[in-house]
CSV table of C-alpha atoms in Angstrom, one decimal:
chain,number,residue,atom,x,y,z
A,1,UNK,CA,113.1,136.8,111.0
A,2,UNK,CA,113.5,136.3,114.8
A,3,UNK,CA,113.3,133.3,117.0
A,4,UNK,CA,115.5,130.8,118.8
A,5,UNK,CA,118.4,129.4,116.6
A,6,UNK,CA,118.9,125.7,116.0
A,7,UNK,CA,120.8,124.1,113.1
A,8,UNK,CA,119.1,121.4,111.1
A,9,UNK,CA,121.9,120.8,108.6
A,10,UNK,CA,125.0,118.7,109.2
A,11,UNK,CA,128.5,120.3,108.9
A,12,UNK,CA,128.7,121.4,105.3
A,13,UNK,CA,132.4,120.6,105.0
A,14,UNK,CA,131.8,117.0,106.2
A,15,UNK,CA,128.9,116.7,103.8
A,16,UNK,CA,130.9,117.9,100.8
A,17,UNK,CA,133.7,115.4,101.7
A,18,UNK,CA,131.2,112.5,101.6
A,19,UNK,CA,129.2,113.4,98.5
A,20,UNK,CA,128.5,116.1,96.0
A,21,UNK,CA,124.7,115.5,96.1
A,22,UNK,CA,122.7,118.8,96.0
A,23,UNK,CA,120.8,118.0,99.1
A,24,UNK,CA,121.5,116.0,102.2
A,25,UNK,CA,119.1,117.6,104.7
A,26,UNK,CA,115.5,118.6,103.6
A,27,UNK,CA,112.4,120.0,105.3
A,28,UNK,CA,109.1,119.0,103.9
A,29,UNK,CA,106.0,121.0,104.6
A,30,UNK,CA,102.8,119.0,104.4
A,31,UNK,CA,102.0,115.4,105.3
A,32,UNK,CA,99.8,114.4,102.4
A,33,UNK,CA,100.6,112.0,99.5
A,34,UNK,CA,103.1,114.5,97.9
A,35,UNK,CA,104.9,115.2,101.1
A,36,UNK,CA,105.2,111.6,102.4
A,37,UNK,CA,106.2,110.3,99.0
A,38,UNK,CA,108.9,112.9,98.7
A,39,UNK,CA,110.1,112.1,102.2
A,40,UNK,CA,110.3,108.4,101.4
A,41,UNK,CA,112.0,108.9,98.1
A,42,UNK,CA,114.7,111.2,99.6
A,43,UNK,CA,115.2,109.1,102.7
A,44,UNK,CA,115.8,106.0,100.6
A,45,UNK,CA,118.7,108.0,99.0
A,46,UNK,CA,120.3,108.8,102.3
A,47,UNK,CA,118.9,112.3,102.7
A,48,UNK,CA,118.0,113.4,106.3
A,49,UNK,CA,114.3,114.4,106.1
A,50,UNK,CA,112.1,116.3,108.5
A,51,UNK,CA,108.4,116.6,107.7
A,52,UNK,CA,106.1,119.1,109.4
A,53,UNK,CA,102.3,118.8,109.3
A,54,UNK,CA,99.8,121.4,110.6
A,55,UNK,CA,97.4,118.7,111.9
A,56,UNK,CA,97.8,118.0,115.6
A,57,UNK,CA,97.3,114.3,115.1
A,58,UNK,CA,96.8,111.9,112.1
A,59,UNK,CA,93.2,111.0,111.4
A,60,UNK,CA,91.5,108.7,109.0
A,61,UNK,CA,89.9,111.2,106.7
A,62,UNK,CA,88.8,111.2,103.1
A,63,UNK,CA,87.0,108.8,100.9
A,64,UNK,CA,88.3,106.6,98.1
A,65,UNK,CA,90.5,107.2,95.1
A,66,UNK,CA,91.4,105.5,91.9
A,67,UNK,CA,95.2,105.0,91.7
A,68,UNK,CA,96.3,104.8,88.1
A,69,UNK,CA,99.2,102.6,87.0
A,70,UNK,CA,101.8,105.4,86.7
A,71,UNK,CA,101.2,106.1,90.4
A,72,UNK,CA,101.6,102.4,91.1
A,73,UNK,CA,104.9,102.6,89.3
A,74,UNK,CA,106.1,105.2,91.8
A,75,UNK,CA,104.9,103.1,94.7
A,76,UNK,CA,106.9,100.2,93.3
A,77,UNK,CA,110.0,102.4,93.1
A,78,UNK,CA,109.7,103.5,96.8
A,79,UNK,CA,109.1,100.0,98.1
A,80,UNK,CA,105.4,100.1,99.1
A,81,UNK,CA,103.7,98.4,96.1
A,82,UNK,CA,103.1,95.1,97.9
A,83,UNK,CA,101.2,96.8,100.7
A,84,UNK,CA,99.2,98.9,98.2
A,85,UNK,CA,98.2,95.9,96.2
A,86,UNK,CA,97.3,93.9,99.3
A,87,UNK,CA,95.1,96.7,100.7
A,88,UNK,CA,93.4,98.0,97.5
A,89,UNK,CA,91.3,96.4,94.8
A,90,UNK,CA,92.9,96.1,91.3
A,91,UNK,CA,90.9,96.6,88.1
A,92,UNK,CA,91.9,96.6,84.5
A,93,UNK,CA,88.8,97.9,82.8
A,94,UNK,CA,85.8,100.2,83.3
A,95,UNK,CA,82.2,99.9,82.0
A,96,UNK,CA,80.5,102.9,80.6
A,97,UNK,CA,76.7,103.1,81.0
A,98,UNK,CA,73.9,105.2,79.9
A,99,UNK,CA,71.9,106.5,82.9
A,100,UNK,CA,69.1,104.0,82.3
A,101,UNK,CA,71.5,101.1,82.9
A,102,UNK,CA,72.3,100.2,79.3
A,103,UNK,CA,75.9,99.4,78.6
A,104,UNK,CA,77.6,101.9,76.3
A,105,UNK,CA,81.0,100.2,76.2
A,106,UNK,CA,83.5,98.2,78.2
A,107,UNK,CA,86.9,99.8,78.0
A,108,UNK,CA,90.2,98.3,79.0
A,109,UNK,CA,92.1,100.9,81.1
A,110,UNK,CA,95.6,101.7,79.7
A,111,UNK,CA,98.3,100.2,81.9
A,112,UNK,CA,100.2,103.5,82.5
A,113,UNK,CA,102.5,101.8,84.9
A,114,UNK,CA,103.6,98.9,82.7
A,115,UNK,CA,102.4,95.4,82.0
A,116,UNK,CA,103.6,94.1,85.4
A,117,UNK,CA,101.1,96.3,87.3
A,118,UNK,CA,97.3,96.6,87.4
A,119,UNK,CA,95.8,99.3,85.3
A,120,UNK,CA,94.2,100.8,88.4
A,121,UNK,CA,93.8,100.1,92.1
A,122,UNK,CA,90.8,101.4,94.1
A,123,UNK,CA,91.4,102.0,97.7
A,124,UNK,CA,90.5,104.3,100.6
A,125,UNK,CA,92.6,107.4,101.0
A,126,UNK,CA,93.3,106.9,104.6
A,127,UNK,CA,94.6,103.4,103.9
A,128,UNK,CA,97.1,104.7,101.3
A,129,UNK,CA,98.1,107.5,103.7
A,130,UNK,CA,98.8,105.0,106.5
A,131,UNK,CA,101.0,102.9,104.1
A,132,UNK,CA,103.0,105.9,103.2
A,133,UNK,CA,103.3,107.1,106.8
A,134,UNK,CA,104.6,103.7,108.0
A,135,UNK,CA,107.2,103.7,105.2
A,136,UNK,CA,108.4,107.2,106.0
A,137,UNK,CA,108.8,106.2,109.7
A,138,UNK,CA,110.7,103.0,108.7
A,139,UNK,CA,113.1,105.1,106.7
A,140,UNK,CA,113.8,107.4,109.6
A,141,UNK,CA,111.9,110.5,108.5
A,142,UNK,CA,111.4,112.8,111.5
A,143,UNK,CA,107.7,113.8,111.7
A,144,UNK,CA,106.6,116.8,113.7
A,145,UNK,CA,102.8,117.4,114.0
A,146,UNK,CA,101.0,120.6,114.8
A,147,UNK,CA,103.5,122.8,113.0
A,148,UNK,CA,103.4,125.1,109.9
A,149,UNK,CA,106.0,127.0,107.9
A,150,UNK,CA,105.7,130.6,109.1
A,151,UNK,CA,108.5,132.1,107.1
A,152,UNK,CA,111.5,131.2,105.0
A,153,UNK,CA,114.4,132.6,103.0
A,154,UNK,CA,117.3,131.4,100.9
A,155,UNK,CA,120.8,132.2,102.2
A,156,UNK,CA,123.4,131.2,99.6
A,157,UNK,CA,123.2,127.4,99.2
A,158,UNK,CA,120.9,126.9,102.2
A,159,UNK,CA,117.2,127.5,103.0
A,160,UNK,CA,116.2,128.9,106.4
A,161,UNK,CA,112.8,128.1,107.9
A,162,UNK,CA,110.9,129.6,110.8
A,163,UNK,CA,108.2,127.3,112.0
A,164,UNK,CA,105.0,128.3,113.8
A,165,UNK,CA,106.6,127.5,117.2
A,166,UNK,CA,109.4,130.0,116.5
A,167,UNK,CA,112.0,127.3,115.7
A,168,UNK,CA,114.6,128.6,113.2
A,169,UNK,CA,116.5,125.9,111.2
A,170,UNK,CA,118.8,125.6,108.2
A,171,UNK,CA,118.4,123.1,105.4
A,172,UNK,CA,119.8,122.3,102.0
A,173,UNK,CA,116.2,122.7,100.6
A,174,UNK,CA,112.6,123.2,101.7
A,175,UNK,CA,109.8,121.4,99.9
A,176,UNK,CA,106.4,123.0,100.1
A,177,UNK,CA,103.7,120.3,99.6
A,178,UNK,CA,100.7,121.8,101.3
A,179,UNK,CA,98.1,121.4,98.6
A,180,UNK,CA,95.9,123.5,96.4
A,181,UNK,CA,95.1,125.9,99.2
A,182,UNK,CA,98.8,126.5,99.9
A,183,UNK,CA,99.5,129.5,102.1
A,184,UNK,CA,103.1,129.4,101.0
A,185,UNK,CA,102.6,129.5,97.2
A,186,UNK,CA,102.3,133.3,97.0
A,187,UNK,CA,105.4,133.7,99.2
A,188,UNK,CA,107.3,131.9,96.4
A,189,UNK,CA,106.4,134.7,94.0
A,190,UNK,CA,103.8,132.5,92.2
A,191,UNK,CA,100.9,134.7,91.1
A,192,UNK,CA,98.6,131.9,89.8
A,193,UNK,CA,95.8,130.9,92.2
A,194,UNK,CA,93.2,128.2,92.3
A,195,UNK,CA,90.3,128.7,89.9
A,196,UNK,CA,86.8,127.2,89.6
A,197,UNK,CA,86.2,124.4,87.2
A,198,UNK,CA,82.4,124.9,87.1
A,199,UNK,CA,81.9,121.5,88.7
A,200,UNK,CA,81.1,120.2,92.2
A,201,UNK,CA,81.4,116.7,93.5
A,202,UNK,CA,79.9,114.5,96.1
A,203,UNK,CA,81.9,111.6,97.4
A,204,UNK,CA,81.0,108.6,99.6
A,205,UNK,CA,82.0,105.1,100.4
A,206,UNK,CA,79.2,102.5,100.3
A,207,UNK,CA,78.5,98.8,99.7
A,208,UNK,CA,78.6,97.0,96.3
A,209,UNK,CA,77.7,93.6,95.1
A,210,UNK,CA,80.3,91.1,93.8
A,211,UNK,CA,79.4,91.7,90.1
A,212,UNK,CA,79.9,95.4,90.3
A,213,UNK,CA,83.5,95.9,89.0
A,214,UNK,CA,83.5,99.6,88.3
A,215,UNK,CA,81.6,101.9,86.1
A,216,UNK,CA,80.7,105.4,84.9
A,217,UNK,CA,77.2,106.5,83.9
A,218,UNK,CA,76.3,109.4,81.6
A,219,UNK,CA,73.0,111.2,81.8
A,220,UNK,CA,70.1,111.1,79.3
A,221,UNK,CA,68.8,114.6,80.4
A,222,UNK,CA,69.9,117.5,82.5
A,223,UNK,CA,67.6,116.9,85.5
A,224,UNK,CA,70.2,115.4,87.8
A,225,UNK,CA,73.9,114.7,88.1
A,226,UNK,CA,76.3,115.5,85.3
A,227,UNK,CA,77.9,112.0,85.7
A,228,UNK,CA,78.0,109.2,88.3
A,229,UNK,CA,80.8,106.7,88.8
A,230,UNK,CA,82.1,104.1,91.3
A,231,UNK,CA,85.4,102.3,91.9
A,232,UNK,CA,85.6,99.1,94.1
A,233,UNK,CA,87.9,99.6,97.1
A,234,UNK,CA,87.4,96.2,98.7
A,235,UNK,CA,85.5,93.0,98.2
A,236,UNK,CA,82.2,94.5,99.3
A,237,UNK,CA,82.7,98.3,99.3
A,238,UNK,CA,83.2,101.0,96.6
A,239,UNK,CA,83.9,104.7,96.4
A,240,UNK,CA,81.3,106.6,94.5
A,241,UNK,CA,81.4,110.1,93.0
A,242,UNK,CA,78.6,112.3,91.7
A,243,UNK,CA,79.5,115.3,89.5
A,244,UNK,CA,77.1,118.2,89.8
A,245,UNK,CA,76.8,122.0,90.1
A,246,UNK,CA,79.5,123.6,92.2
A,247,UNK,CA,76.8,125.2,94.4
A,248,UNK,CA,74.8,123.0,96.7
A,249,UNK,CA,71.1,124.0,96.4
A,250,UNK,CA,69.3,125.2,99.5
A,251,UNK,CA,66.6,122.7,99.3
A,252,UNK,CA,66.4,121.4,102.9
A,253,UNK,CA,67.7,118.0,102.0
A,254,UNK,CA,70.3,116.1,104.1
A,255,UNK,CA,73.5,115.2,102.2
A,256,UNK,CA,72.5,111.6,101.5
A,257,UNK,CA,69.0,112.8,100.3
A,258,UNK,CA,70.6,115.3,97.9
A,259,UNK,CA,72.8,112.7,96.4
A,260,UNK,CA,69.8,110.4,96.0
A,261,UNK,CA,68.0,113.2,94.3
A,262,UNK,CA,70.9,113.8,91.9
A,263,UNK,CA,71.0,110.0,91.1
A,264,UNK,CA,67.3,109.6,90.7
A,265,UNK,CA,67.5,109.0,87.0
A,266,UNK,CA,70.5,106.6,87.1
A,267,UNK,CA,69.5,102.9,87.1
A,268,UNK,CA,70.9,99.4,86.8
A,269,UNK,CA,73.9,99.1,89.1
A,270,UNK,CA,73.3,102.7,90.2
A,271,UNK,CA,70.0,101.8,91.8
A,272,UNK,CA,71.9,99.7,94.4
A,273,UNK,CA,74.4,102.5,95.0
A,274,UNK,CA,71.6,105.1,95.4
A,275,UNK,CA,69.5,103.0,97.8
A,276,UNK,CA,72.6,102.1,99.9
A,277,UNK,CA,73.0,105.7,101.0
A,278,UNK,CA,71.4,106.7,104.3
A,279,UNK,CA,71.7,108.9,107.4
A,280,UNK,CA,74.8,107.1,108.5
A,281,UNK,CA,76.7,107.4,105.2
A,282,UNK,CA,79.6,109.8,105.5
A,283,UNK,CA,79.5,112.1,102.4
A,284,UNK,CA,81.6,115.0,101.4
A,285,UNK,CA,80.7,117.8,99.0
A,286,UNK,CA,83.1,120.3,97.5
A,287,UNK,CA,83.6,122.6,94.6
A,288,UNK,CA,86.2,121.3,92.2
A,289,UNK,CA,89.0,123.8,91.7
A,290,UNK,CA,92.2,123.7,89.6
A,291,UNK,CA,95.5,125.3,89.3
A,292,UNK,CA,98.5,125.0,86.9
A,293,UNK,CA,101.7,126.9,87.5
A,294,UNK,CA,103.8,126.7,84.3
A,295,UNK,CA,106.5,129.1,85.5
A,296,UNK,CA,109.1,128.3,88.2
A,297,UNK,CA,108.0,126.4,91.2
A,298,UNK,CA,110.7,127.7,93.5
A,299,UNK,CA,112.2,130.8,95.2
A,300,UNK,CA,115.8,129.9,95.7
A,301,UNK,CA,116.0,126.6,97.6
A,302,UNK,CA,112.4,126.6,98.6
A,303,UNK,CA,110.4,124.4,96.1
A,304,UNK,CA,106.7,123.7,95.7
A,305,UNK,CA,105.5,120.3,94.5
A,306,UNK,CA,102.2,118.5,93.9
A,307,UNK,CA,98.9,120.2,94.2
A,308,UNK,CA,100.5,123.4,95.4
A,309,UNK,CA,101.4,124.0,91.8
A,310,UNK,CA,99.2,121.7,89.8
A,311,UNK,CA,95.7,120.3,90.7
A,312,UNK,CA,93.1,119.2,88.1
A,313,UNK,CA,89.5,118.1,88.0
A,314,UNK,CA,89.5,114.3,88.8
A,315,UNK,CA,88.1,113.3,85.4
A,316,UNK,CA,91.0,111.0,84.4
A,317,UNK,CA,92.1,110.2,88.0
A,318,UNK,CA,95.5,111.7,87.6
A,319,UNK,CA,95.7,114.2,90.5
A,320,UNK,CA,97.5,112.0,93.0
A,321,UNK,CA,99.5,110.3,90.3
A,322,UNK,CA,101.1,113.5,89.1
A,323,UNK,CA,101.9,114.5,92.6
A,324,UNK,CA,103.8,111.3,93.5
A,325,UNK,CA,105.6,111.5,90.1
A,326,UNK,CA,106.8,114.9,91.2
A,327,UNK,CA,108.0,113.4,94.4
A,328,UNK,CA,110.0,110.6,92.9
A,329,UNK,CA,111.6,112.6,90.1
A,330,UNK,CA,112.5,115.5,92.5
A,331,UNK,CA,114.3,113.0,94.7
A,332,UNK,CA,116.1,111.5,91.8
A,333,UNK,CA,117.3,114.9,90.4
A,334,UNK,CA,118.3,116.5,93.7
A,335,UNK,CA,120.4,113.5,94.9
A,336,UNK,CA,122.6,113.4,91.8
A,337,UNK,CA,126.0,115.0,91.7
A,338,UNK,CA,125.7,118.5,90.2
A,339,UNK,CA,124.4,122.0,90.7
A,340,UNK,CA,121.1,122.6,92.5
A,341,UNK,CA,119.8,125.3,90.2
A,342,UNK,CA,120.6,123.3,87.1
A,343,UNK,CA,119.1,120.1,88.5
A,344,UNK,CA,115.9,121.9,89.5
A,345,UNK,CA,115.6,123.6,86.1
A,346,UNK,CA,116.0,120.2,84.4
A,347,UNK,CA,113.4,118.6,86.7
A,348,UNK,CA,110.9,121.4,86.1
A,349,UNK,CA,111.4,121.3,82.3
A,350,UNK,CA,110.8,117.5,82.4
A,351,UNK,CA,107.6,117.7,84.4
A,352,UNK,CA,105.8,120.6,82.7
A,353,UNK,CA,104.9,119.0,79.3
A,354,UNK,CA,103.6,115.8,81.0
A,355,UNK,CA,101.5,117.7,83.6
A,356,UNK,CA,100.2,120.1,80.9
A,357,UNK,CA,98.8,117.2,78.9
A,358,UNK,CA,96.8,116.1,82.0
A,359,UNK,CA,95.6,119.6,82.7
A,360,UNK,CA,94.5,120.2,79.1
A,361,UNK,CA,92.6,116.9,78.9
A,362,UNK,CA,91.0,117.3,82.3
A,363,UNK,CA,89.8,120.9,81.6
A,364,UNK,CA,88.4,119.8,78.2
A,365,UNK,CA,86.5,117.0,79.8
A,366,UNK,CA,85.2,119.4,82.4
A,367,UNK,CA,84.0,121.7,79.6
A,368,UNK,CA,82.1,118.9,78.0
A,369,UNK,CA,80.5,117.9,81.3
A,370,UNK,CA,79.2,121.4,81.6
A,371,UNK,CA,77.9,121.5,78.0
A,372,UNK,CA,76.5,118.0,77.1
A,373,UNK,CA,75.8,117.6,73.5
A,374,UNK,CA,78.7,119.7,72.3
A,375,UNK,CA,79.3,118.9,68.6
A,376,UNK,CA,82.4,116.6,68.1
A,377,UNK,CA,82.7,116.0,71.9
A,378,UNK,CA,84.6,112.7,72.4
A,379,UNK,CA,85.4,112.1,76.0
A,380,UNK,CA,86.5,108.5,75.5
A,381,UNK,CA,89.1,109.5,73.0
A,382,UNK,CA,90.5,112.3,75.1
A,383,UNK,CA,90.7,110.1,78.2
A,384,UNK,CA,92.4,107.3,76.3
A,385,UNK,CA,94.9,109.6,74.6
A,386,UNK,CA,95.7,111.4,77.8
A,387,UNK,CA,96.3,108.1,79.6
A,388,UNK,CA,98.3,106.5,76.8
A,389,UNK,CA,100.6,109.5,76.9
A,390,UNK,CA,101.5,108.6,80.4
A,391,UNK,CA,102.6,105.0,79.6
A,392,UNK,CA,106.2,106.0,79.1
A,393,UNK,CA,108.0,106.6,82.5
A,394,UNK,CA,108.0,110.2,83.6
């Protein structure tokens, strides 16, 4: 590796005099939920954190999300829960519908974060991102935009980075949190890659009426969407999702028209949602992919977290929650007295069973979405069991 030399780490002798923590100076690659939560959790434990993000500037992008209670528990631990609750819309139950509008069941959502927190909070992705960004800045995280990790290596008990501007720096650890499309994952020796789930998804934010408190509708035939659902994100708005084929048909329709076509046989509350879409509605379509890396997430002192090593179909709304759990627990382990490798191994061993439960449940639900009418299919049971398994703290 060649470039100009700068040193990011403090004097190691001085560091060892002050504390025996495994890390005091960390580079985080990626400014999404995983990266920012990791940055905040480490900075609150007196770690010097630098975060690099390839975007040239922050932008309000993305639609809505359902934040489960176990993610809210993490946000409570890092000191942002009041902002999250003030900005989002809490709900403690979901209504299941048949596509014709009949109510199938009203289900309380397990309080995976404990009885002192809502079961879920619906909010806009950019709102949550801005809350985490402000918290990172308050805690002194250095943020550099327009930069990527070009190369890295471990040298003894340090990690050396080369950024896309040629800057070479030394750290106690580097955290790779650059998502499911991570360019750094294979450099860590990880051979797993993202795979198709067989599903596609349309997302949008649109209006709702006061009595619409959240619901999921299941089809009566195979002529449209596999499933449609919505989550309130404010007093008069909601985030909607439409599960469908992973390939958008070449039928000449605009995005909003295609979603209306997919929702044509969904009625009741879903009539309002369908008719609220129009040319000015911002919609997003993508194929749903997944990845689960069961083996080591690191190469020396360079560690991948979040969707770089585990991303699942959003069928139990646990993608973001598992990412921020990674972040909090990583910070807890790596700021204890002890050996870095031993702490990282203990962290990994603790995370894998919990994440695997989410992965297995999500893939099973995806399989049933693709094959409606499967004998003995029981999505409600699988969802409930998967969420109840997350009630104990990670």
